[in-house]
mmCIF file of N, CA and C in Angstrom:
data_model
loop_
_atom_site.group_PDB
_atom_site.id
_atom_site.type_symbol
_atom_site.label_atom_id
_atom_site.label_comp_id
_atom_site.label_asym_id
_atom_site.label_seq_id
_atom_site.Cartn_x
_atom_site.Cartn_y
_atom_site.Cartn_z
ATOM 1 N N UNK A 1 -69.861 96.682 -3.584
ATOM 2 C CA UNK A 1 -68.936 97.454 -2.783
ATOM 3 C C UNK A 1 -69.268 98.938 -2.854
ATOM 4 N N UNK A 2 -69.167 99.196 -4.221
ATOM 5 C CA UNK A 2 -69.199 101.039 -4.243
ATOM 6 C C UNK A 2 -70.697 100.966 -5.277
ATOM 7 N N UNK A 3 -71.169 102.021 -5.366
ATOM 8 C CA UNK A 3 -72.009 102.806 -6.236
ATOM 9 C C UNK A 3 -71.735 104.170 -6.644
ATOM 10 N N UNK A 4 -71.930 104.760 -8.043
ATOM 11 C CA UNK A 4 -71.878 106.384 -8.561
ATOM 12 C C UNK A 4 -73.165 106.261 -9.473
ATOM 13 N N UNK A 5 -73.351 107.466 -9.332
ATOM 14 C CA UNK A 5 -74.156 107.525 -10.436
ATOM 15 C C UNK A 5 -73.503 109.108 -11.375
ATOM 16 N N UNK A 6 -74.200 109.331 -12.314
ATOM 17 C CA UNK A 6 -73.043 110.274 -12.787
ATOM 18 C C UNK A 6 -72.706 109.609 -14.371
ATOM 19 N N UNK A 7 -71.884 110.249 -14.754
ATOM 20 C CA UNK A 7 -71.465 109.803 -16.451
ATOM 21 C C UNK A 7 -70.058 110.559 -16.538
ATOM 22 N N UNK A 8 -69.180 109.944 -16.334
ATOM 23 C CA UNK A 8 -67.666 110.202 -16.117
ATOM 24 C C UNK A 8 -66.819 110.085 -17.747
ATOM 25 N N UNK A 9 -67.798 108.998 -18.160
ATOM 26 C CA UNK A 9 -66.719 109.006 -20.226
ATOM 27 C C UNK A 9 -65.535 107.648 -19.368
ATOM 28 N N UNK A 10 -64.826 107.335 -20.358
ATOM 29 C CA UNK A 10 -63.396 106.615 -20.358
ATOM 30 C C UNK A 10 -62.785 106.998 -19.156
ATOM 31 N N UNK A 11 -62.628 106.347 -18.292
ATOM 32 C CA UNK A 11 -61.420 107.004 -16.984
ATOM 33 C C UNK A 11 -60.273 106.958 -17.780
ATOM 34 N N UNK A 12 -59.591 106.112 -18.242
ATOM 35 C CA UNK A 12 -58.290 106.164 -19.080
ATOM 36 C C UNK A 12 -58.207 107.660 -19.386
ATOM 37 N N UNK A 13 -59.007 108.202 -19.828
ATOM 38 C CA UNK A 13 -58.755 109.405 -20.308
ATOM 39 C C UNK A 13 -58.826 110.864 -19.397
ATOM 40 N N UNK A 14 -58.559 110.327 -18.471
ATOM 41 C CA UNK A 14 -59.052 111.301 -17.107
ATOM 42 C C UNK A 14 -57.399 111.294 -17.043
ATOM 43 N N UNK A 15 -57.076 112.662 -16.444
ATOM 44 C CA UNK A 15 -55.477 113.214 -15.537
ATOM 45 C C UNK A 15 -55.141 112.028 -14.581
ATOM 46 N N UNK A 16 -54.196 111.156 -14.997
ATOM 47 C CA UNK A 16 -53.756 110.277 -13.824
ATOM 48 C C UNK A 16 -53.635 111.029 -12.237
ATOM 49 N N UNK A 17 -53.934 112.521 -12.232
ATOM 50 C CA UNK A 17 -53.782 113.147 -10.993
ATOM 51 C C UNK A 17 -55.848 113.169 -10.516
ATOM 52 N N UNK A 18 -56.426 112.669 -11.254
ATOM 53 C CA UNK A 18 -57.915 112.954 -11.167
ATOM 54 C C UNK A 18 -58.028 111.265 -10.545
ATOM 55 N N UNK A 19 -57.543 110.335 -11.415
ATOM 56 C CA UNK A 19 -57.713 109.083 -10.671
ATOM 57 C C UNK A 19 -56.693 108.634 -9.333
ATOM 58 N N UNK A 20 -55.616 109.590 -9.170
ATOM 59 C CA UNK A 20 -55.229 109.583 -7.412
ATOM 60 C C UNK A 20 -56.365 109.878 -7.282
ATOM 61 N N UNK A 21 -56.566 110.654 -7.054
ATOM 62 C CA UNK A 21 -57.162 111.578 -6.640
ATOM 63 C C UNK A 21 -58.621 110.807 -5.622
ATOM 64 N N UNK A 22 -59.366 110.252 -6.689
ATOM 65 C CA UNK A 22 -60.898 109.331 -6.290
ATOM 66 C C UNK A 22 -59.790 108.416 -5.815
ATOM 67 N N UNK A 23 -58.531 107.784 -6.270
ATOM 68 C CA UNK A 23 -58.478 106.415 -5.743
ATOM 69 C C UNK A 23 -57.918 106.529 -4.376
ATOM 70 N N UNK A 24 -57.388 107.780 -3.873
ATOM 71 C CA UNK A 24 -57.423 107.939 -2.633
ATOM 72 C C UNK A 24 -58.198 107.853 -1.879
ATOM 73 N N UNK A 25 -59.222 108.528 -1.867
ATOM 74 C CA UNK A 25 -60.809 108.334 -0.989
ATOM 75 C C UNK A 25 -60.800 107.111 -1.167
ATOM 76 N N UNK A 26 -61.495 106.212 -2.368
ATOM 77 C CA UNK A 26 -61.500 105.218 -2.257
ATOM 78 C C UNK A 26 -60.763 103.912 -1.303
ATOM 79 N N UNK A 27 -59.463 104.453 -1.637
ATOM 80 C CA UNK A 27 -58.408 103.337 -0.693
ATOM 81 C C UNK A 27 -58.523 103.517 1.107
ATOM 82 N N UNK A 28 -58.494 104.707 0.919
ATOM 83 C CA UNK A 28 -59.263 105.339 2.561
ATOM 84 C C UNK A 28 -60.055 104.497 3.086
ATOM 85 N N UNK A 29 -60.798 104.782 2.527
ATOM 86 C CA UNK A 29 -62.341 104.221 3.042
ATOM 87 C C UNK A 29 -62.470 103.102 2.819
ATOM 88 N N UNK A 30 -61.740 102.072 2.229
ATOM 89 C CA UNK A 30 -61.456 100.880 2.363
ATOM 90 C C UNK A 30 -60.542 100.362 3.541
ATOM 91 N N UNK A 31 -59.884 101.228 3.983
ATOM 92 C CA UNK A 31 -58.645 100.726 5.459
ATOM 93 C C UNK A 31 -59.629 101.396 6.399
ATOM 94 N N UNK A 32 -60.551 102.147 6.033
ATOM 95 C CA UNK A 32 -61.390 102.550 7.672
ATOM 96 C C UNK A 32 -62.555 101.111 8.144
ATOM 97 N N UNK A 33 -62.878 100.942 7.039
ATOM 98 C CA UNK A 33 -64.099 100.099 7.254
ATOM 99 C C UNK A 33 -63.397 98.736 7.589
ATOM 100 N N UNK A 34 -62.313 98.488 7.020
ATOM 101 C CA UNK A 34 -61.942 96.957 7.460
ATOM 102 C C UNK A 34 -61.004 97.319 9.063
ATOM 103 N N UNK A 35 -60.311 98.212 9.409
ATOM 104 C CA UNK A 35 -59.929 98.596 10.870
ATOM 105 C C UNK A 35 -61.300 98.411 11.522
ATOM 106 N N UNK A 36 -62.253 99.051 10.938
ATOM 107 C CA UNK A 36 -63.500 98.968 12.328
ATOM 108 C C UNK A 36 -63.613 97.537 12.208
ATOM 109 N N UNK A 37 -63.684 96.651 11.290
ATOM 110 C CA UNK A 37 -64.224 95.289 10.888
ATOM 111 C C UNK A 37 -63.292 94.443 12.000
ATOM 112 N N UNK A 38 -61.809 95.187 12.384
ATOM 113 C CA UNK A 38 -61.155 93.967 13.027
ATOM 114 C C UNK A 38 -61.079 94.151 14.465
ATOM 115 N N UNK A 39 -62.269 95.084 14.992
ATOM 116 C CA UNK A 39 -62.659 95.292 16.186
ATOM 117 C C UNK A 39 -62.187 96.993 16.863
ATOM 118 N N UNK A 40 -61.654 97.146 15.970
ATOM 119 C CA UNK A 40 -60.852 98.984 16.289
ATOM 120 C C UNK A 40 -62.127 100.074 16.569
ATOM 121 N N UNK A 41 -62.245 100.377 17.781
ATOM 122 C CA UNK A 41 -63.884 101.410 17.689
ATOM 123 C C UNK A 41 -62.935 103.098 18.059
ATOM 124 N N UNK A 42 -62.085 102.695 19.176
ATOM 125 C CA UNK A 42 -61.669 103.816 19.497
ATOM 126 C C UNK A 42 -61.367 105.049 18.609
ATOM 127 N N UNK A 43 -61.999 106.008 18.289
ATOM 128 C CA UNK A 43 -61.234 106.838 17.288
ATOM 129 C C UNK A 43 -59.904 107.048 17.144
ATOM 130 N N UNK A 44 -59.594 107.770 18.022
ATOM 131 C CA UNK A 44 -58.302 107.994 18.043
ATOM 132 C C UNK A 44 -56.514 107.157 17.346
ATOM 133 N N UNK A 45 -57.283 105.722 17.898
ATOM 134 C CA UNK A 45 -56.468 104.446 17.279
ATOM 135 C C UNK A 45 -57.128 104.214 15.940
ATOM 136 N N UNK A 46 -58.404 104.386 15.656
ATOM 137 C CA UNK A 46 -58.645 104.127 13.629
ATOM 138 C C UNK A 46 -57.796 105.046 13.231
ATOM 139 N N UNK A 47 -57.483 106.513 13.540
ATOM 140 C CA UNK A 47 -57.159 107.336 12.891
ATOM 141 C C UNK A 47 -55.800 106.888 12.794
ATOM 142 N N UNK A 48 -55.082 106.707 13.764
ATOM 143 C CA UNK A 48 -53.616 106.387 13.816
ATOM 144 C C UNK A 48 -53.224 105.268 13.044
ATOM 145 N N UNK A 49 -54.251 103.975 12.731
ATOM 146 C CA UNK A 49 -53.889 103.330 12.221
ATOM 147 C C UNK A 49 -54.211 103.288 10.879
ATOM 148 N N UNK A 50 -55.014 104.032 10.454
ATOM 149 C CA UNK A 50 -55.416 104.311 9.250
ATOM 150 C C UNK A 50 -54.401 105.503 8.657
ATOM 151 N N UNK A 51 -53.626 106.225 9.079
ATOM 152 C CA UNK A 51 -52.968 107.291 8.417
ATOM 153 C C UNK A 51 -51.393 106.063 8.170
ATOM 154 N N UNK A 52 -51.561 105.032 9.076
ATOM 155 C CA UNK A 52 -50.147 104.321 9.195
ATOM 156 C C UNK A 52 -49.999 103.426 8.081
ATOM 157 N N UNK A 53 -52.050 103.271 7.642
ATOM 158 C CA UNK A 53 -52.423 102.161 6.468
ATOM 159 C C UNK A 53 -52.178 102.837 4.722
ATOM 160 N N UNK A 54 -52.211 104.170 5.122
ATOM 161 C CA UNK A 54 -52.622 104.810 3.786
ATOM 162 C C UNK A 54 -51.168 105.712 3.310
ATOM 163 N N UNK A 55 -50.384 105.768 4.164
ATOM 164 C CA UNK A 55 -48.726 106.752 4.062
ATOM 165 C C UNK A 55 -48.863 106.408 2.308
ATOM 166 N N UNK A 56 -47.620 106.993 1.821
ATOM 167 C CA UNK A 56 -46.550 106.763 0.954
ATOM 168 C C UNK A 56 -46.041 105.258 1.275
ATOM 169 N N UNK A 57 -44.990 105.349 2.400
ATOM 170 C CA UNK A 57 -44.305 104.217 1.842
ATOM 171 C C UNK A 57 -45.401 102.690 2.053
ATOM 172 N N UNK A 58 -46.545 102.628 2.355
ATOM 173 C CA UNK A 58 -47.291 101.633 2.611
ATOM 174 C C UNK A 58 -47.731 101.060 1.314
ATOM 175 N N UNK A 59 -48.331 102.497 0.934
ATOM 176 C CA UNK A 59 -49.157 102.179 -0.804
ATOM 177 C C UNK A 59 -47.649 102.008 -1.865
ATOM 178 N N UNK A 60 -46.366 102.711 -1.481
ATOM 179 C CA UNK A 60 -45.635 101.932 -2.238
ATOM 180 C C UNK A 60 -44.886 100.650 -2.105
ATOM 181 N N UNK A 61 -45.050 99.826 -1.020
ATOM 182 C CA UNK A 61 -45.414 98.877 -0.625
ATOM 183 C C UNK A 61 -46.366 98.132 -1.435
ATOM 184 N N UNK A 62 -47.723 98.504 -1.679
ATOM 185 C CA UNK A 62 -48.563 97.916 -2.521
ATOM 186 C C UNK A 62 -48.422 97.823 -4.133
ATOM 187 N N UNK A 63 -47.764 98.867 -3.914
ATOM 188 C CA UNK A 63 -46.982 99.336 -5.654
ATOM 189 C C UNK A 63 -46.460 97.957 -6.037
ATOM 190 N N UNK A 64 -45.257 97.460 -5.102
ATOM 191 C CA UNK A 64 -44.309 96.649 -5.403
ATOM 192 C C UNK A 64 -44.842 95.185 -6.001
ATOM 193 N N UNK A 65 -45.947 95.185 -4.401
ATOM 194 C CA UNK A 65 -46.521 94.141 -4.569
ATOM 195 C C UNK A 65 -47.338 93.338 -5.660
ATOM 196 N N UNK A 66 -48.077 94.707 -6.340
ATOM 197 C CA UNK A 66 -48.727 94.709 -7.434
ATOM 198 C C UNK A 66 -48.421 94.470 -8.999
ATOM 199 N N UNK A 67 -46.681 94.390 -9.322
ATOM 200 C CA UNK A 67 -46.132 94.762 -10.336
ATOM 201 C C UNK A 67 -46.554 93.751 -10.916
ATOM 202 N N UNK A 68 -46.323 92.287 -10.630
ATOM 203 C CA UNK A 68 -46.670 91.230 -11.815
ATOM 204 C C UNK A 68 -47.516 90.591 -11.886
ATOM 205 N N UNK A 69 -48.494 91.490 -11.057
ATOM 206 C CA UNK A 69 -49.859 90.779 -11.240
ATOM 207 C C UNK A 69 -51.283 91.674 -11.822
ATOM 208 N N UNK A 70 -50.359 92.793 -12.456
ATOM 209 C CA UNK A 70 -51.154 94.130 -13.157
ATOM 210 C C UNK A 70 -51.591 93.339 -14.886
ATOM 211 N N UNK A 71 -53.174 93.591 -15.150
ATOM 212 C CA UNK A 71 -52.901 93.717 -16.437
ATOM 213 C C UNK A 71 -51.949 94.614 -17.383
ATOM 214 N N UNK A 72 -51.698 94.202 -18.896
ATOM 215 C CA UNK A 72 -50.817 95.466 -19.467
ATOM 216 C C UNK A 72 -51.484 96.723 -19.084
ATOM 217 N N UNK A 73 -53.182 96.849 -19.126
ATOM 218 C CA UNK A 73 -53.841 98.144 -19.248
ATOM 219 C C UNK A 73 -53.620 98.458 -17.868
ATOM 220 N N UNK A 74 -53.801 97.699 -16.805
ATOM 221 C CA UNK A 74 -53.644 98.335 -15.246
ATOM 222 C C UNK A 74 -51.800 99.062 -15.226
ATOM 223 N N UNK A 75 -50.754 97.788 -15.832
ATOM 224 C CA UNK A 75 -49.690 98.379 -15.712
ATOM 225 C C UNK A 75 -49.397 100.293 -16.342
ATOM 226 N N UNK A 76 -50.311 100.163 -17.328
ATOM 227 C CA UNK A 76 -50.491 101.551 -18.257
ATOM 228 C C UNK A 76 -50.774 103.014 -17.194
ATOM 229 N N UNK A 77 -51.748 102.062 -16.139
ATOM 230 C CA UNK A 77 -52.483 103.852 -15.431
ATOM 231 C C UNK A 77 -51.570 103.469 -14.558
ATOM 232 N N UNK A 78 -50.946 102.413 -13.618
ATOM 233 C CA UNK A 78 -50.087 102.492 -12.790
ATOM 234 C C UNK A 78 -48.815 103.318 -12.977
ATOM 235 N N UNK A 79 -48.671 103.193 -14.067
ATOM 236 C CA UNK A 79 -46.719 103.744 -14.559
ATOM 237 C C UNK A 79 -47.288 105.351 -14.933
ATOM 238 N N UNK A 80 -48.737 105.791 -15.820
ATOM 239 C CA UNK A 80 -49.172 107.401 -15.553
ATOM 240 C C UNK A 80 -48.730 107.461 -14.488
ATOM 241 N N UNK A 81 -49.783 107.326 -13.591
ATOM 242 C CA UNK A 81 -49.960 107.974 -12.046
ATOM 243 C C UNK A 81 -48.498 107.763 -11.185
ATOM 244 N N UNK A 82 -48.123 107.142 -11.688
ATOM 245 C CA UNK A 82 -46.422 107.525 -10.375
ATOM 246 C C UNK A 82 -45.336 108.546 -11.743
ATOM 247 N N UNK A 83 -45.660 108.502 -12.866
ATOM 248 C CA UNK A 83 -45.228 109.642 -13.742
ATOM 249 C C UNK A 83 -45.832 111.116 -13.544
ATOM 250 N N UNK A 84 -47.238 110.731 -13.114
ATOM 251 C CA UNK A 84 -47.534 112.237 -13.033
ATOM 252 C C UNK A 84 -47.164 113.179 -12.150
ATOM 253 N N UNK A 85 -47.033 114.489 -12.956
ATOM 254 C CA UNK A 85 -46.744 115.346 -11.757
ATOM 255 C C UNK A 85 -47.924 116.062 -11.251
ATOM 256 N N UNK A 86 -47.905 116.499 -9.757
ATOM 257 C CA UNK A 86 -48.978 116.376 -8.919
ATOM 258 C C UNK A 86 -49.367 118.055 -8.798
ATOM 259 N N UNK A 87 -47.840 119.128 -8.951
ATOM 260 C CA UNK A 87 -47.904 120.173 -8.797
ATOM 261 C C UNK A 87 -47.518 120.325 -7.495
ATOM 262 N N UNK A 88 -47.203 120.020 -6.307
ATOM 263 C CA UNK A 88 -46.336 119.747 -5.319
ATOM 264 C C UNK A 88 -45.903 118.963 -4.484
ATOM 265 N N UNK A 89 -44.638 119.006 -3.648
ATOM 266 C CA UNK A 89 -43.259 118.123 -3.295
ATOM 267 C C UNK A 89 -44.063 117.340 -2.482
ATOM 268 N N UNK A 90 -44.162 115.919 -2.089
ATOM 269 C CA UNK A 90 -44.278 115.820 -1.333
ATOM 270 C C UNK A 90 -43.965 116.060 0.170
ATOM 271 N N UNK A 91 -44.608 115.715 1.145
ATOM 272 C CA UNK A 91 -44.490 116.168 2.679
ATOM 273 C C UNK A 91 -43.063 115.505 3.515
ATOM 274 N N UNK A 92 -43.010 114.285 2.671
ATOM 275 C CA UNK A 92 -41.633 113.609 3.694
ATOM 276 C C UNK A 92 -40.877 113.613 2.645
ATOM 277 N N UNK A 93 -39.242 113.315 2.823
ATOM 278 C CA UNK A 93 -38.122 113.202 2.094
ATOM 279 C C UNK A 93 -38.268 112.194 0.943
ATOM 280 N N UNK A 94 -39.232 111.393 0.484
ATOM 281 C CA UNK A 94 -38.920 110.032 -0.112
ATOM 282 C C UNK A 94 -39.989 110.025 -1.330
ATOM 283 N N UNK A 95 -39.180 110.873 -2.366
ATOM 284 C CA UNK A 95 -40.247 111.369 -3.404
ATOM 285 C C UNK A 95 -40.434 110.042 -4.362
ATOM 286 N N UNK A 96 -39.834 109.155 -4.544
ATOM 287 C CA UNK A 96 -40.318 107.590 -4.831
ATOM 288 C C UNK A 96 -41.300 107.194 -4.392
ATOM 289 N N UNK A 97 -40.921 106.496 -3.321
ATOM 290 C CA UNK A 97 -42.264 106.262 -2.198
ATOM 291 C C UNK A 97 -43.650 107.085 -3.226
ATOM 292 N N UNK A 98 -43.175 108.515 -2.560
ATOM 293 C CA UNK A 98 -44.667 109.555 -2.957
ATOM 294 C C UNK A 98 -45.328 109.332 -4.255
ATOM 295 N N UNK A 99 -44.532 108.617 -5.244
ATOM 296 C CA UNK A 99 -44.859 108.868 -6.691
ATOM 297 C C UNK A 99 -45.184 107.479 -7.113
ATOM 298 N N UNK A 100 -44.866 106.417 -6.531
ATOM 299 C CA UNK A 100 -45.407 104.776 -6.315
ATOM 300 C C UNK A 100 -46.744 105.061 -5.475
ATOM 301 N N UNK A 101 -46.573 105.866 -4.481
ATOM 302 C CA UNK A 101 -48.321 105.501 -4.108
ATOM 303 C C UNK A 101 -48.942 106.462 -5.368
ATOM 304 N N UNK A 102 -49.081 107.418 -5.601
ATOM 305 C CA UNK A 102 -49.469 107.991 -6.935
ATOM 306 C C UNK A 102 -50.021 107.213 -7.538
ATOM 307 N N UNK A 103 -49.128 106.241 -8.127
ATOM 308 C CA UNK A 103 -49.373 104.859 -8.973
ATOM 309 C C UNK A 103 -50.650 103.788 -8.774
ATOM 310 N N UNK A 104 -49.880 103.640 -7.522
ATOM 311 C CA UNK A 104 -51.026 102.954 -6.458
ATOM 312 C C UNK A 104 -52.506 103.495 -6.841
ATOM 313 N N UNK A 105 -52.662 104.711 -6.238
ATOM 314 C CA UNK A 105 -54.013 105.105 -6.243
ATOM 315 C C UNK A 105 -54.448 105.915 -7.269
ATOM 316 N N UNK A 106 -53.418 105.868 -8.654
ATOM 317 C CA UNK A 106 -54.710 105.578 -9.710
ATOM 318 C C UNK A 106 -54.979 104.447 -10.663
ATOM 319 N N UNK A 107 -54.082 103.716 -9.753
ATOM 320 C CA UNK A 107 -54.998 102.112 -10.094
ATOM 321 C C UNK A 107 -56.067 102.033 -9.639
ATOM 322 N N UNK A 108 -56.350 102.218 -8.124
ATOM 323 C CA UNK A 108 -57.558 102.636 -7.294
ATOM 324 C C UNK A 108 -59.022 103.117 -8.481
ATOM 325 N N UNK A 109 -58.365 104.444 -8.440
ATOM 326 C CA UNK A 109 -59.019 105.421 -8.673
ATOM 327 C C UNK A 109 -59.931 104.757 -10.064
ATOM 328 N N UNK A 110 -58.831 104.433 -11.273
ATOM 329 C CA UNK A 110 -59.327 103.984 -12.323
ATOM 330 C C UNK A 110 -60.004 102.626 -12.195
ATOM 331 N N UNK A 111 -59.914 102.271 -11.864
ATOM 332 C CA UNK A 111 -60.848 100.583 -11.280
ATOM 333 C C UNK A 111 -61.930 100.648 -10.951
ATOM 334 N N UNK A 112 -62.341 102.037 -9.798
ATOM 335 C CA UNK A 112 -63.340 102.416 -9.230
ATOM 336 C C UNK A 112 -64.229 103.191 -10.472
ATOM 337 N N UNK A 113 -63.600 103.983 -10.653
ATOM 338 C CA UNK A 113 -64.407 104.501 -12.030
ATOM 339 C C UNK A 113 -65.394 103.604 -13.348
ATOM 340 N N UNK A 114 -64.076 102.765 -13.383
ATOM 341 C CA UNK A 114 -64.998 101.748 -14.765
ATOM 342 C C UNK A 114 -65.580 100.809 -14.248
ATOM 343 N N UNK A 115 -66.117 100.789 -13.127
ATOM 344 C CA UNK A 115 -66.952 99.681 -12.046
ATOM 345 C C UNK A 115 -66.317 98.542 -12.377
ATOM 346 N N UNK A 116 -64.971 98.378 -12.254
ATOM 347 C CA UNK A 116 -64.828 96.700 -11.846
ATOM 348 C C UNK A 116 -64.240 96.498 -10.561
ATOM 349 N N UNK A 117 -65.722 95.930 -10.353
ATOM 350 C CA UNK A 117 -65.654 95.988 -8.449
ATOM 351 C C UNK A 117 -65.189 94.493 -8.160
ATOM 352 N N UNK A 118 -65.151 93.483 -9.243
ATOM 353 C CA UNK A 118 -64.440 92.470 -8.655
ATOM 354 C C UNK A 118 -62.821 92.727 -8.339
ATOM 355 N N UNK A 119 -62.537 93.239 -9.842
ATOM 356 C CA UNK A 119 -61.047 93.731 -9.507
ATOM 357 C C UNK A 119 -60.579 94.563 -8.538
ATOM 358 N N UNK A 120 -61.233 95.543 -8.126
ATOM 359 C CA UNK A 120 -61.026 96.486 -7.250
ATOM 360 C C UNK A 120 -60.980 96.102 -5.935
ATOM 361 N N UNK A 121 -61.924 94.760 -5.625
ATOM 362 C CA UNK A 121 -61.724 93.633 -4.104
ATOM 363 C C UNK A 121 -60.543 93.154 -3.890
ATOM 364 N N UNK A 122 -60.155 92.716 -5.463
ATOM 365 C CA UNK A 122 -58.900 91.762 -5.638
ATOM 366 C C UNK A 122 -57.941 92.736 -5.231
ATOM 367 N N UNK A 123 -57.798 93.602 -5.135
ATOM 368 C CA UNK A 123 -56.890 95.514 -5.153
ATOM 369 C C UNK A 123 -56.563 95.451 -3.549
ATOM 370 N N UNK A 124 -57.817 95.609 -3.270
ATOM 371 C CA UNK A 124 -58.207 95.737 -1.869
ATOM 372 C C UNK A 124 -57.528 94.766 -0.792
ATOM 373 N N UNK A 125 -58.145 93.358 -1.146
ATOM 374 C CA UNK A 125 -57.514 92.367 -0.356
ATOM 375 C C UNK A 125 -56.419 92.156 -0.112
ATOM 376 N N UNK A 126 -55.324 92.560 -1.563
ATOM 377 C CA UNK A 126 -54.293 92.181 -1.368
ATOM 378 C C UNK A 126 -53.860 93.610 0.136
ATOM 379 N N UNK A 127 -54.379 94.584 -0.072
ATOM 380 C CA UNK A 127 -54.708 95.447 0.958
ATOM 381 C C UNK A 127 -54.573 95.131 2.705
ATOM 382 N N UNK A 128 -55.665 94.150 2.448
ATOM 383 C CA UNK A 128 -55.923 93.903 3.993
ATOM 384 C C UNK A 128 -54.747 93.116 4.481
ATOM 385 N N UNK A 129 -54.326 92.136 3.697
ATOM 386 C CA UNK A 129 -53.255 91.118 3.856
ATOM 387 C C UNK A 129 -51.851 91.557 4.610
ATOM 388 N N UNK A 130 -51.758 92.662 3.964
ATOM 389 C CA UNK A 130 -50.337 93.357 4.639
ATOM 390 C C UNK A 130 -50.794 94.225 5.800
ATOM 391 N N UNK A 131 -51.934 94.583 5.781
ATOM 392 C CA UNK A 131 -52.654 95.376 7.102
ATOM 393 C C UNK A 131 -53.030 94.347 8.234
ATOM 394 N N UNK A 132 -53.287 93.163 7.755
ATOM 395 C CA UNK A 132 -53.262 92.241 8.718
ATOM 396 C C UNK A 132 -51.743 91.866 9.567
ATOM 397 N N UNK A 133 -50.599 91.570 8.549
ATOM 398 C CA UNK A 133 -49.634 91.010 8.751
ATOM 399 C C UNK A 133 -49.064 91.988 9.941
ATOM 400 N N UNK A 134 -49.392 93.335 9.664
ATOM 401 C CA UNK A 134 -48.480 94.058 10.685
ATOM 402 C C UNK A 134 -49.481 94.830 11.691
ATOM 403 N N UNK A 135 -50.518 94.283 11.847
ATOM 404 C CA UNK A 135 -51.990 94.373 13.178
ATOM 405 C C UNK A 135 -51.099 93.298 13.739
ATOM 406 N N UNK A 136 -50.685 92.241 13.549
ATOM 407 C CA UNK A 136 -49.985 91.132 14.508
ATOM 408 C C UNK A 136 -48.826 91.458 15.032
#
């Protein structure tokens, strides 16, 4: 799926705001490539549907989804990253939401880092599943 090259140390030990951070890009670029995959070329509509794939309340959506099927160590960077503070408010009213995707994507983030790219599919898919459900 992904490649780095580079020498990063322990992600665990990285700012749960450093693994949003990659696990954003990451999650990105995972809803762009599977939108083009389900026939979407038009720009204009990837973009729209990709900002609709990646919000707050979507990834906390994925948050939810994710709770009992986290290892203890995934539950560990999940509960950082929606604890951390980011240094500013989010953009819409629904600072939950904002702080569950947080969560979200430094599960991302940290997954991507310690190359477990099986897990990180398993991340993903559950991904496409709800991106599918509401493409219908």
């Amino acid at each position: 799926m992904f490649g780095r090259t580079g020498k990063i140390g322990n992600p665990i030990e990285l700012p749960s705001v450093v693994l949003a951070y990659i696990g954003d890009a990451v999650y990105e670029l995972a809803v762009r490539e599977y939108l083009i995959s389900c026939g979407l070329v038009n720009v204009n509509k990837l973009h729209r549907e990709a900002v609709r794939h990646v919000c707050a309340s979507s990834q906390a959506s994925l948050f939810h989804a994710l709770e009992d099927r986290l290892t203890p160590m995934e539950q560990a960077v999940i509960r950082r990253g929606r604890n951390a503070k980011s240094g500013h408010a989010p953009r819409g009213n629904n600072v939950i939401a904002y702080r569950e995707s947080t969560g979200f994507e430094s599960l991302v983030g940290y997954l991507y880092l310690k190359q477990e790219w099986s897990r990180l599919e398993e991340i993903i898919s559950l991904a496409r599943r709800f991106i599918e459900e509401e493409l219908q």
